PDB file of C-alpha atoms in Angstrom:
ATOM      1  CA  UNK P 203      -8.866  43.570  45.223  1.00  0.00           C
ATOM      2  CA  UNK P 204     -10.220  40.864  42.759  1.00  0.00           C
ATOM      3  CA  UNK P 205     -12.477  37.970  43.728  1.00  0.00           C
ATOM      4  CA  UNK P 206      -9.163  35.517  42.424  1.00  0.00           C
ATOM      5  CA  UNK P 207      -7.154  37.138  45.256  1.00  0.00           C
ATOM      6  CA  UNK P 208      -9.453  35.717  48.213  1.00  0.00           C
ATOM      7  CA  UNK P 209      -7.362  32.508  48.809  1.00  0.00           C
ATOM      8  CA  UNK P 210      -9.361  30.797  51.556  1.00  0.00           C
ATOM      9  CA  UNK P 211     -12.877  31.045  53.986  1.00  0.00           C
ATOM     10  CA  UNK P 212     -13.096  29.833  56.958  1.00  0.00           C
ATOM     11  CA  UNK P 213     -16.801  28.723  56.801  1.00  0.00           C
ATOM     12  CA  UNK P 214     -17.759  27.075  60.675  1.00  0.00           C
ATOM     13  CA  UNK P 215     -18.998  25.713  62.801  1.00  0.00           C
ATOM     14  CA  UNK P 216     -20.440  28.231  65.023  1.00  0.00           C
ATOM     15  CA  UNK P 217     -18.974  27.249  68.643  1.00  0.00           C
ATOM     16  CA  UNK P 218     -15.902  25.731  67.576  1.00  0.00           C
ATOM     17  CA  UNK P 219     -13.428  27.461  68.164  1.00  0.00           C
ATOM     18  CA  UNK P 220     -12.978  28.834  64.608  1.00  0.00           C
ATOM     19  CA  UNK P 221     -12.375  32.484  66.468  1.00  0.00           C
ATOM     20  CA  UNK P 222      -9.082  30.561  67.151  1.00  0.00           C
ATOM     21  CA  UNK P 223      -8.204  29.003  64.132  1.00  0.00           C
ATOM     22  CA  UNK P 224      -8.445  32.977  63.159  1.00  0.00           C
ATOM     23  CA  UNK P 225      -6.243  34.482  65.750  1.00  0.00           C
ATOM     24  CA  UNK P 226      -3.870  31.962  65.282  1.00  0.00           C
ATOM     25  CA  UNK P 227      -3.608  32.738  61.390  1.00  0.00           C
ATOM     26  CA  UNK P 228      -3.398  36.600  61.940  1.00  0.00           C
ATOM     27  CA  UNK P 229      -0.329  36.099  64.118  1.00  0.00           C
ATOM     28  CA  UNK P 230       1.474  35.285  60.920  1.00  0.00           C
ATOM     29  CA  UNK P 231       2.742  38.183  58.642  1.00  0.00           C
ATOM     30  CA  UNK P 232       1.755  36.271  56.043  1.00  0.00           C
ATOM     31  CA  UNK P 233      -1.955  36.223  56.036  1.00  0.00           C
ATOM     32  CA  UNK P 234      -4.288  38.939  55.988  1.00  0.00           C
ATOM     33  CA  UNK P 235      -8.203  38.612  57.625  1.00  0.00           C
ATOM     34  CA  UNK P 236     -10.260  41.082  58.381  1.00  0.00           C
ATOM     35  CA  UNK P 237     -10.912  41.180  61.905  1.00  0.00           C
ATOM     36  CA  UNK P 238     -14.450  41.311  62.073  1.00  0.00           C
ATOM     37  CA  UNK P 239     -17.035  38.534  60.268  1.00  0.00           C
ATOM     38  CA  UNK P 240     -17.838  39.520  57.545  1.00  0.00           C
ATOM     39  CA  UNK P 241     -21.179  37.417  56.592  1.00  0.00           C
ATOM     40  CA  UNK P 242     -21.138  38.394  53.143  1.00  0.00           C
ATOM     41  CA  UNK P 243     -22.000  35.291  51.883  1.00  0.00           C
ATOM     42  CA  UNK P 244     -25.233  34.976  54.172  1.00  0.00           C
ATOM     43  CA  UNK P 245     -26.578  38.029  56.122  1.00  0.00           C
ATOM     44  CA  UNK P 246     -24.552  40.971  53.945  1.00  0.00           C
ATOM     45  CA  UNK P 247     -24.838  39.722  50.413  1.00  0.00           C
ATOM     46  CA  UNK P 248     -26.959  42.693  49.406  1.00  0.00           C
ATOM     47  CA  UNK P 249     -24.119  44.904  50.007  1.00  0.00           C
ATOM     48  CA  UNK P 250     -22.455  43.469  46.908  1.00  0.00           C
ATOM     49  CA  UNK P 251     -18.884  42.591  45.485  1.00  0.00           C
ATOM     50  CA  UNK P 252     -17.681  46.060  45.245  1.00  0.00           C
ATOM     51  CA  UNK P 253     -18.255  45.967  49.670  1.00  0.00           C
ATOM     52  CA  UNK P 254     -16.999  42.819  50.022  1.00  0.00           C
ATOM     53  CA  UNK P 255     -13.911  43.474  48.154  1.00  0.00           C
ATOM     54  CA  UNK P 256     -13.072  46.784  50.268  1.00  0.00           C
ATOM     55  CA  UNK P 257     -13.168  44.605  53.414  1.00  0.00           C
ATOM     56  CA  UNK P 258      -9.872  43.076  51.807  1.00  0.00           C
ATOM     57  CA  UNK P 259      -7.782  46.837  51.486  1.00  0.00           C
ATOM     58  CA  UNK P 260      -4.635  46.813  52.993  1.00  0.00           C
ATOM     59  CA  UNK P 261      -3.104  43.657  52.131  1.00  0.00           C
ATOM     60  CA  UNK P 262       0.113  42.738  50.680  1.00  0.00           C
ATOM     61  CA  UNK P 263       1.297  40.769  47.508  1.00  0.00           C
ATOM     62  CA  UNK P 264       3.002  38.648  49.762  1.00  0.00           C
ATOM     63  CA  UNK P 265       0.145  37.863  51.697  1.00  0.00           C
ATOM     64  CA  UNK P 266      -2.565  35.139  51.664  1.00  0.00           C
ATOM     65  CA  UNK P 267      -5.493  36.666  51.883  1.00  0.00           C
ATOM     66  CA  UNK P 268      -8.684  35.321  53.873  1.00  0.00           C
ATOM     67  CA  UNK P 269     -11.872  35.697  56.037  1.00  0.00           C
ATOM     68  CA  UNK P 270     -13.727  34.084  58.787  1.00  0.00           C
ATOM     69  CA  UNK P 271     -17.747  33.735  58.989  1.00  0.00           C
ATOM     70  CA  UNK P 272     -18.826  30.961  60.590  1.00  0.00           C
ATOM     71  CA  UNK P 273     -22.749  31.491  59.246  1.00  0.00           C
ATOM     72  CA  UNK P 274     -21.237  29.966  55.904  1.00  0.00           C
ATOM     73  CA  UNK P 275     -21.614  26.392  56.846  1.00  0.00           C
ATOM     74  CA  UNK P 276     -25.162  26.498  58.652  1.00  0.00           C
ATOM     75  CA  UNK P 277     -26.342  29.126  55.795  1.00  0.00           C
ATOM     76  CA  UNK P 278     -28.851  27.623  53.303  1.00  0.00           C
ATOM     77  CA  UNK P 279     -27.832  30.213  50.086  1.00  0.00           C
ATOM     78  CA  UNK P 280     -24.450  30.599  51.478  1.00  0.00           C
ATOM     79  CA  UNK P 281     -22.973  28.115  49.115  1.00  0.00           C
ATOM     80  CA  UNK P 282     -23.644  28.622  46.195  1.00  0.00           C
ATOM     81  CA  UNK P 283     -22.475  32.052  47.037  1.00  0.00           C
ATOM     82  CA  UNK P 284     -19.198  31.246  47.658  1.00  0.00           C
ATOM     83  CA  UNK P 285     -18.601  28.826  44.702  1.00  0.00           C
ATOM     84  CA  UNK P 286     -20.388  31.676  42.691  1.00  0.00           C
ATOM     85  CA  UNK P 287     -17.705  34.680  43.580  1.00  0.00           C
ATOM     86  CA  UNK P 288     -14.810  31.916  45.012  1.00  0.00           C
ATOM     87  CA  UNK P 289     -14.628  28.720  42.960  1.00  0.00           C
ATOM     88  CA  UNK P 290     -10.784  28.460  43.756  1.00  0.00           C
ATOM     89  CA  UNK P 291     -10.962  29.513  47.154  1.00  0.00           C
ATOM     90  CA  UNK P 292      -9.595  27.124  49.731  1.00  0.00           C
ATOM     91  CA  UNK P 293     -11.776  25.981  52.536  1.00  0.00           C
ATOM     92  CA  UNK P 294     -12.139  25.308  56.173  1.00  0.00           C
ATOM     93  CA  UNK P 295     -14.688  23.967  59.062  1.00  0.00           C
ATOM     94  CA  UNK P 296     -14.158  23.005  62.577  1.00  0.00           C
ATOM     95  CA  UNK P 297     -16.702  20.900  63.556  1.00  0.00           C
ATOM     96  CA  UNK P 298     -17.878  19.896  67.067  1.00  0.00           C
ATOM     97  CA  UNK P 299     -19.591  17.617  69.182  1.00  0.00           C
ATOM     98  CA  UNK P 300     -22.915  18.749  67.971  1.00  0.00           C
ATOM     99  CA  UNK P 301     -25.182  18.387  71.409  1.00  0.00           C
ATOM    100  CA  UNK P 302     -22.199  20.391  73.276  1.00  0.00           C
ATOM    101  CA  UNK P 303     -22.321  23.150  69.958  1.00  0.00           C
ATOM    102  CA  UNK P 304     -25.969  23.294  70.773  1.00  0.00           C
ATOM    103  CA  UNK P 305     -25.266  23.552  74.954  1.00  0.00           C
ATOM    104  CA  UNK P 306     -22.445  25.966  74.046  1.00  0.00           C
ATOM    105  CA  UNK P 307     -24.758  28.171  71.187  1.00  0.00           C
ATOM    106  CA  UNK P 308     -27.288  28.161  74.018  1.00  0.00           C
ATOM    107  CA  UNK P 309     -24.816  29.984  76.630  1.00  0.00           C
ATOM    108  CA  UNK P 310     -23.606  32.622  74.748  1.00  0.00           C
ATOM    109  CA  UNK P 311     -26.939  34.111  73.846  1.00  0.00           C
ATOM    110  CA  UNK P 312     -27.911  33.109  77.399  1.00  0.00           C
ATOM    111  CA  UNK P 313     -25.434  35.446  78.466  1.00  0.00           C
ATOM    112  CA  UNK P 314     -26.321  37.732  76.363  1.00  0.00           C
ATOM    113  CA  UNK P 315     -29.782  38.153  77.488  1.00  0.00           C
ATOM    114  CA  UNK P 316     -31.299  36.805  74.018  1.00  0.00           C
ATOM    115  CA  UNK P 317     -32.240  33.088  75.068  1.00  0.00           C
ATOM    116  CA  UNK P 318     -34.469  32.115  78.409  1.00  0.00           C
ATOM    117  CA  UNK P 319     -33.759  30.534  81.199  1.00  0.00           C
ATOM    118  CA  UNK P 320     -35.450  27.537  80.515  1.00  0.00           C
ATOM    119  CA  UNK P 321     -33.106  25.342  78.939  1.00  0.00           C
ATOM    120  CA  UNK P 322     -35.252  22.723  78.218  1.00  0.00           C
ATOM    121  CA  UNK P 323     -37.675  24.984  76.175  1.00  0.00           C
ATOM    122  CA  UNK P 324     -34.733  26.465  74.224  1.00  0.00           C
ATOM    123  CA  UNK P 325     -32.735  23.002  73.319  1.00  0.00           C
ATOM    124  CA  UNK P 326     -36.552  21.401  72.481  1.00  0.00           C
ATOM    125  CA  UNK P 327     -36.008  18.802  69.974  1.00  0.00           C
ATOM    126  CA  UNK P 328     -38.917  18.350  69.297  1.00  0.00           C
ATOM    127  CA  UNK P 329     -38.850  21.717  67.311  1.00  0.00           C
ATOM    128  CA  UNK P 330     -36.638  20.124  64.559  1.00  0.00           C
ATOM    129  CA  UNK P 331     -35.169  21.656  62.027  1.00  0.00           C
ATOM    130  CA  UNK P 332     -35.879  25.961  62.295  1.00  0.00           C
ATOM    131  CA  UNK P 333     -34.391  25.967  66.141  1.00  0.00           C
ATOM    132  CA  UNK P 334     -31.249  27.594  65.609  1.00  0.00           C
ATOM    133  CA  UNK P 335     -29.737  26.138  68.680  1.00  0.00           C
ATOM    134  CA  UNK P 336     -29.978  22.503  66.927  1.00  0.00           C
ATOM    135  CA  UNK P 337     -29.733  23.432  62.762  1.00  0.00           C
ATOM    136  CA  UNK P 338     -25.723  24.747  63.529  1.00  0.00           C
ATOM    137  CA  UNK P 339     -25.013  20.754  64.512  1.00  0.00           C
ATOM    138  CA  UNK P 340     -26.586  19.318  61.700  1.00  0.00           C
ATOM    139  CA  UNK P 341     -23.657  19.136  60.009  1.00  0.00           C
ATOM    140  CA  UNK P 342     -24.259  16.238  57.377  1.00  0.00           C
ATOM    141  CA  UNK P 343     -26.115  18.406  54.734  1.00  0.00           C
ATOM    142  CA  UNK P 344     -24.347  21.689  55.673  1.00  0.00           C
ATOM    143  CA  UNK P 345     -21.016  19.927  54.182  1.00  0.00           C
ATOM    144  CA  UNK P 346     -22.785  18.073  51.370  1.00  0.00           C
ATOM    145  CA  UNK P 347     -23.866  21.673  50.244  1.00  0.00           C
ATOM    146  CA  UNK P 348     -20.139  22.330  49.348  1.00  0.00           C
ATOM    147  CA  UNK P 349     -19.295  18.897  48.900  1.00  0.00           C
ATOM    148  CA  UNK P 350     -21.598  19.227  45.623  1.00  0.00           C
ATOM    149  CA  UNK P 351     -19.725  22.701  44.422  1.00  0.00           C
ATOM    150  CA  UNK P 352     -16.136  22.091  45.732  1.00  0.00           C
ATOM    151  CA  UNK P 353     -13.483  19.291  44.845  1.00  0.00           C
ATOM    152  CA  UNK P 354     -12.678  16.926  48.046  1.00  0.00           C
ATOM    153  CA  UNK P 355      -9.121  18.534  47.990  1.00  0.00           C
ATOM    154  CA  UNK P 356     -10.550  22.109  48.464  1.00  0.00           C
ATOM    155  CA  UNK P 357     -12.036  21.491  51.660  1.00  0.00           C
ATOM    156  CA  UNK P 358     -10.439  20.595  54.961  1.00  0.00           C
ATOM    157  CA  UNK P 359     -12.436  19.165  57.345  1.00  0.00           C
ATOM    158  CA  UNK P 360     -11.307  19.447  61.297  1.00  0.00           C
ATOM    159  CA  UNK P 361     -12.027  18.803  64.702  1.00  0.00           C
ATOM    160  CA  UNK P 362     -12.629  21.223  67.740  1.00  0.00           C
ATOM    161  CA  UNK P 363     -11.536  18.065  70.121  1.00  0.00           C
ATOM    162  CA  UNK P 364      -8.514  17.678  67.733  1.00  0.00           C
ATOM    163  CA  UNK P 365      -7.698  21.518  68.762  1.00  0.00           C
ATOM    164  CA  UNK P 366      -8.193  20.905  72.083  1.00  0.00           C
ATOM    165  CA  UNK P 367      -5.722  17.545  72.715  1.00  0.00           C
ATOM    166  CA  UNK P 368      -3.115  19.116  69.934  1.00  0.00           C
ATOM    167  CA  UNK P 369      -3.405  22.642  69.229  1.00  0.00           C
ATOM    168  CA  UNK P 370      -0.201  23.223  67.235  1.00  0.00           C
ATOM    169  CA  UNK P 371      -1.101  19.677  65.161  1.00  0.00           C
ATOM    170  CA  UNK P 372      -4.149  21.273  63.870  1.00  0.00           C
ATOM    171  CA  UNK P 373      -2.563  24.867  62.675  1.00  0.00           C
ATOM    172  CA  UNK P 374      -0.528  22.704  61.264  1.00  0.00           C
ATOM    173  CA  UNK P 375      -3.283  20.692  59.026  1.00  0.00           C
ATOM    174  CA  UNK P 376      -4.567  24.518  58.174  1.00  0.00           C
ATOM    175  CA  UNK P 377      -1.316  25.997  57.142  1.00  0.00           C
ATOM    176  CA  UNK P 378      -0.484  22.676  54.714  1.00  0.00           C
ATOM    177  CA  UNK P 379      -3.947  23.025  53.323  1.00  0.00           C
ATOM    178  CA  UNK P 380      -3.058  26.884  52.508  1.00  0.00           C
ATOM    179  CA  UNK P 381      -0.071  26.598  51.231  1.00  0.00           C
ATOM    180  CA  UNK P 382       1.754  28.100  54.215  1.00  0.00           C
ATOM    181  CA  UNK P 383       5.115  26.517  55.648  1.00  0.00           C
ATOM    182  CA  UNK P 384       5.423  25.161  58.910  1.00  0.00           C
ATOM    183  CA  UNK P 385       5.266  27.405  62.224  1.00  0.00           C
ATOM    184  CA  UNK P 386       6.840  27.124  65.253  1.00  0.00           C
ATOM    185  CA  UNK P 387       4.628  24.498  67.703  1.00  0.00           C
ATOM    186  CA  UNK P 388       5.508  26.597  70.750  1.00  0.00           C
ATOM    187  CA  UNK P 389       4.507  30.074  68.890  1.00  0.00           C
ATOM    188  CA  UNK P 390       1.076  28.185  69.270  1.00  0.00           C
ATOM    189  CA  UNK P 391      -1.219  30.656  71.480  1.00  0.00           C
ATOM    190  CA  UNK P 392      -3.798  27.711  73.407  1.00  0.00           C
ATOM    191  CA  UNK P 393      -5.638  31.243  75.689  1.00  0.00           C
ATOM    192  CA  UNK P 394      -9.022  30.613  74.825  1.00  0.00           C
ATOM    193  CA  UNK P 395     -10.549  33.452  72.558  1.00  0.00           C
ATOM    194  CA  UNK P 396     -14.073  33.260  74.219  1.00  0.00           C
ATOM    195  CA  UNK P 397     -14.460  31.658  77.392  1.00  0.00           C
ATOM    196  CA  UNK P 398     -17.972  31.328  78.974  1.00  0.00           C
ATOM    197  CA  UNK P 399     -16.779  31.749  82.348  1.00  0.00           C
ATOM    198  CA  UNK P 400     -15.110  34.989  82.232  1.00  0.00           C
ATOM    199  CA  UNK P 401     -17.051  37.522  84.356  1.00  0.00           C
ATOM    200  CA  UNK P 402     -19.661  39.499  82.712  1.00  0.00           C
ATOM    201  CA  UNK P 403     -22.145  42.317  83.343  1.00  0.00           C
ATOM    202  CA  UNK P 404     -25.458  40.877  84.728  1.00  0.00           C
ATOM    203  CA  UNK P 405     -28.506  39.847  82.547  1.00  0.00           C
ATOM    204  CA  UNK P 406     -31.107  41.212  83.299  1.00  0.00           C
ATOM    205  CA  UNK P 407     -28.426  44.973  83.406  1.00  0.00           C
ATOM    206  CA  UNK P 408     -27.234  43.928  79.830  1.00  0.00           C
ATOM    207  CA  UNK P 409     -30.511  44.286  78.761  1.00  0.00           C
ATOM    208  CA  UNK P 410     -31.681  47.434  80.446  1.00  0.00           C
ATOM    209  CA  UNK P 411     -28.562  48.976  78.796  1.00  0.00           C
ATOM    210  CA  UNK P 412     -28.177  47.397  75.195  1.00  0.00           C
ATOM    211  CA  UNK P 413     -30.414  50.924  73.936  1.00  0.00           C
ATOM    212  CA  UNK P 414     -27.129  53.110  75.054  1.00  0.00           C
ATOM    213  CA  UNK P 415     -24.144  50.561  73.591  1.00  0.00           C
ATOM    214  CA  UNK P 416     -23.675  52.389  70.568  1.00  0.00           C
ATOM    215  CA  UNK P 417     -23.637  56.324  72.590  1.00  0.00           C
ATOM    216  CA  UNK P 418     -20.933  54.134  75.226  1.00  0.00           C
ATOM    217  CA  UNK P 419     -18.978  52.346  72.974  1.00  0.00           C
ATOM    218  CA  UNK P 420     -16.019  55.315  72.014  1.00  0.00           C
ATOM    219  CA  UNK P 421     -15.746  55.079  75.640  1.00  0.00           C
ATOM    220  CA  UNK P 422     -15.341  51.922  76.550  1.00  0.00           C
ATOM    221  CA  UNK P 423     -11.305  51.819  77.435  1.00  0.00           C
ATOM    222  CA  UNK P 424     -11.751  55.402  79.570  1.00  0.00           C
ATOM    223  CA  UNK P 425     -10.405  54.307  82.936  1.00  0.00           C
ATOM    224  CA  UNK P 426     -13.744  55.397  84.482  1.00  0.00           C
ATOM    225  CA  UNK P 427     -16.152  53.202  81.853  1.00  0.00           C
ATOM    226  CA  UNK P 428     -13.126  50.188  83.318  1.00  0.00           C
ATOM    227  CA  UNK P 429     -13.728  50.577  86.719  1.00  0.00           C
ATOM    228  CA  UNK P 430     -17.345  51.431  86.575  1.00  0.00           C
ATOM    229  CA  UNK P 431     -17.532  47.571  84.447  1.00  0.00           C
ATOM    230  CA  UNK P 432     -15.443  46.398  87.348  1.00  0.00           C
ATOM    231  CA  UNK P 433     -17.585  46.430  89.768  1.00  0.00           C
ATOM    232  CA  UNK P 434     -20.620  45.457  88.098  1.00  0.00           C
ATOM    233  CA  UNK P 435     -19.094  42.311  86.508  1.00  0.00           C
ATOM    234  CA  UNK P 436     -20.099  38.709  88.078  1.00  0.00           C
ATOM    235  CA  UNK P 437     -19.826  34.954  87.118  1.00  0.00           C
ATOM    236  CA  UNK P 438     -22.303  33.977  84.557  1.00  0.00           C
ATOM    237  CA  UNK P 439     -24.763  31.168  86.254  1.00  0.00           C
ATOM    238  CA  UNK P 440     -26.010  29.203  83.309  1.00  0.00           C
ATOM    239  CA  UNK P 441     -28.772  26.619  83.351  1.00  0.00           C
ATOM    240  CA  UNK P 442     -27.837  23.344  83.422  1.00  0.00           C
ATOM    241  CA  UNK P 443     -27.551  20.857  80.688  1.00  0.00           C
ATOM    242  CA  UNK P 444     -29.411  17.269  82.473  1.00  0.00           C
ATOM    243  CA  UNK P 445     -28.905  13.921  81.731  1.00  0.00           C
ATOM    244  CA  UNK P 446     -31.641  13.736  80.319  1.00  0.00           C
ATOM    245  CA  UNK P 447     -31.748  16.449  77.967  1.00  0.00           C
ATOM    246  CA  UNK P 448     -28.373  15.572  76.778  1.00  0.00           C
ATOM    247  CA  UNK P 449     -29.684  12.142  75.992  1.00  0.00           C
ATOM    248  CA  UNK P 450     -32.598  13.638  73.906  1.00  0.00           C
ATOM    249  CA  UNK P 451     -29.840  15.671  71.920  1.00  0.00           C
ATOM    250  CA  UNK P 452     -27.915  12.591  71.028  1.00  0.00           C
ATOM    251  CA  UNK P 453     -31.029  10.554  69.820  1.00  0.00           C
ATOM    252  CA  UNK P 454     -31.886  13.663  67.926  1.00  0.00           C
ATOM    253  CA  UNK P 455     -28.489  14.124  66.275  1.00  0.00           C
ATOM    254  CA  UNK P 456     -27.613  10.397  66.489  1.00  0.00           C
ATOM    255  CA  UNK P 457     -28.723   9.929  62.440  1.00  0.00           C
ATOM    256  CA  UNK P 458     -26.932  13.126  61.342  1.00  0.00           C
ATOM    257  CA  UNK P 459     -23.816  11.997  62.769  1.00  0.00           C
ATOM    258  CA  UNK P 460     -23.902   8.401  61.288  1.00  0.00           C
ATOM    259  CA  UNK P 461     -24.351  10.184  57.920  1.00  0.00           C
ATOM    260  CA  UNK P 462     -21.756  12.420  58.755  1.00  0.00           C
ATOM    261  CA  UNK P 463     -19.200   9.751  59.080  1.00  0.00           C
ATOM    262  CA  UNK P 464     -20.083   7.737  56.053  1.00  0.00           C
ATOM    263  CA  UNK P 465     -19.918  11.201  54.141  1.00  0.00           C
ATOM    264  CA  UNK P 466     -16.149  12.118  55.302  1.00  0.00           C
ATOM    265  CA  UNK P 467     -14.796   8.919  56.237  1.00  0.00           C
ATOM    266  CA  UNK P 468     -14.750   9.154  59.862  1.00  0.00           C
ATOM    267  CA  UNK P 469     -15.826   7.334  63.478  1.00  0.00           C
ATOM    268  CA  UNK P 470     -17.972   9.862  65.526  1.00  0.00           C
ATOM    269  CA  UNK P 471     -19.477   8.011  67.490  1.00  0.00           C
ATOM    270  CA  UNK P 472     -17.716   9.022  70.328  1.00  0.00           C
ATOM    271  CA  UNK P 473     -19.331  12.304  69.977  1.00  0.00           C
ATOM    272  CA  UNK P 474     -22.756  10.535  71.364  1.00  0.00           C
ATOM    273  CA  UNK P 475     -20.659   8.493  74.021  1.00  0.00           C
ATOM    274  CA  UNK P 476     -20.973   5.624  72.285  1.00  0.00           C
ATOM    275  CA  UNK P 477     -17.092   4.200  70.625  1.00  0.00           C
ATOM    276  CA  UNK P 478     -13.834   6.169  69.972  1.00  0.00           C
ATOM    277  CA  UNK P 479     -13.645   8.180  67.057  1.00  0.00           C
ATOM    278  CA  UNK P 480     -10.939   8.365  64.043  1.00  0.00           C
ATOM    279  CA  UNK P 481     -10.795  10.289  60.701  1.00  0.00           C
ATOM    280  CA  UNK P 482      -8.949   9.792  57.678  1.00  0.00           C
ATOM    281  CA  UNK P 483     -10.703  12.469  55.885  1.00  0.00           C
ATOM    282  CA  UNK P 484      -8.590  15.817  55.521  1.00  0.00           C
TER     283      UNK P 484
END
């Protein structure tokens, strides 16, 4: 593997749905991805080429080659990284509403037992830039970063809202941008890849037993481990997003997103609940 045979990155947002954009890639014979995130680029560049490279082995001359990581975009050095190693590479965010990113960020790691209970403490705006809850929507000088290394025509620039009212519309926009030919609409899979309501082991358990995850883990299909998860499993019940916390979000991200738009040619203000939006940037 040689860095000229990485064709594209999928780079973020975190939240939107770019574990989709992957599956739906992988289900063509065509492309190779690793399956897990790699974060080369921004947590596991001290591993070096020769790693990253490896993650790659098994592909096919016939295949496109690829990765997901969605730390890319939000990632300070991340970059210059990837223009570094991938000048030609072909890339691709999903962005979303950035207050429901932030709401959304804040449930997973809820879930997970890594973020409190109070919401209003966690989503604090008046923490600014450093919260990691509200850096992932600030989206205008995350895309400027590789706006300033990459040609226009390099990067496509989508919508998780787009995914949602079209799904087989935006694979397409990703396959033209790789090269790929069209697919099949129908073959388009719509199941949700992560889905905050799906039944999970309790907090306050998940934490008492994240020291034994790695001794469990090579056991976690036995049938016993499967029933034993069975009937500890509930409905996750998250905290809330108010009114008025929402409306602190949009005044927070309400400049971002105006220089967002001017940057890629598009309306969001419908993201703040303000007019419809419309892009002509892809």
């Amino acid at each position: 593997m040689r860095a000229q045979d990485i064709d594209f990155l999928i780079i973020g947002a975190a939240k939107s749905a770019t574990t989709w954009l992957q599956k739906a890639l992988q289900a063509d014979p065509h492309v190779f991805m690793p399956e897990p995130e790699l974060h080369y680029f921004s947590r596991n560049h001290e591993r070096g080429d020769d790693w990253y490279f490896r993650q790659f082995e098994g592909c096919r001359a016939d295949q496109i080659v690829g990765e997901k990581s969605n730390s890319y975009l939000d990632n300070p050095l991340a970059p210059a990284r990837v223009q570094a190693l991938l000048p030609h590479a072909r890339l691709v965010v999903q962005l979303r509403n950035p207050v429901e990113r932030a709401y959304s960020d804040y449930c997973m790691l809820y879930r997970r037992g890594e973020a409190g209970g109070n919401i209003e403490a966690e989503l604090d705006t008046r923490t600014g830039r450093g919260n990691r809850f509200l850096n992932g929507g600030l989206y205008h000088d995350q895309l400027t970063a590789y706006l300033d290394l990459y040609p226009q025509d390099q990067l496509l620039v989508l919508f998780y809202e787009d995914m949602l009212a079209d799904p087989g519309r935006q694979l397409a926009k990703v396959r033209a941008h790789l090269g790929l030919p069209e697919a099949d609409p129908r073959s388009v899979d719509m199941k949700k890849v992560k889905d905050r309501t799906e039944p999970m082991v309790g907090r306050g358990l998940r934490r008492a037993l994240g020291p034994i995850k790695p001794i469990v883990r090579p056991f976690r299909r036995h049938p016993l481990f499967v029933a034993a998860r069975k009937r500890l499993i509930g409905e996750v019940a998250y905290p809330a997003l108010s009114s008025s916390l929402r409306a602190r979000l949009v005044d927070y991200y309400e400049p971002d997103v105006a220089r967002l738009g001017n940057l890629i040619q598009a309306d969001l203000s419908g993201w703040l609940g303000r007019a419809g939006r419309g892009t002509s940037f892809e």
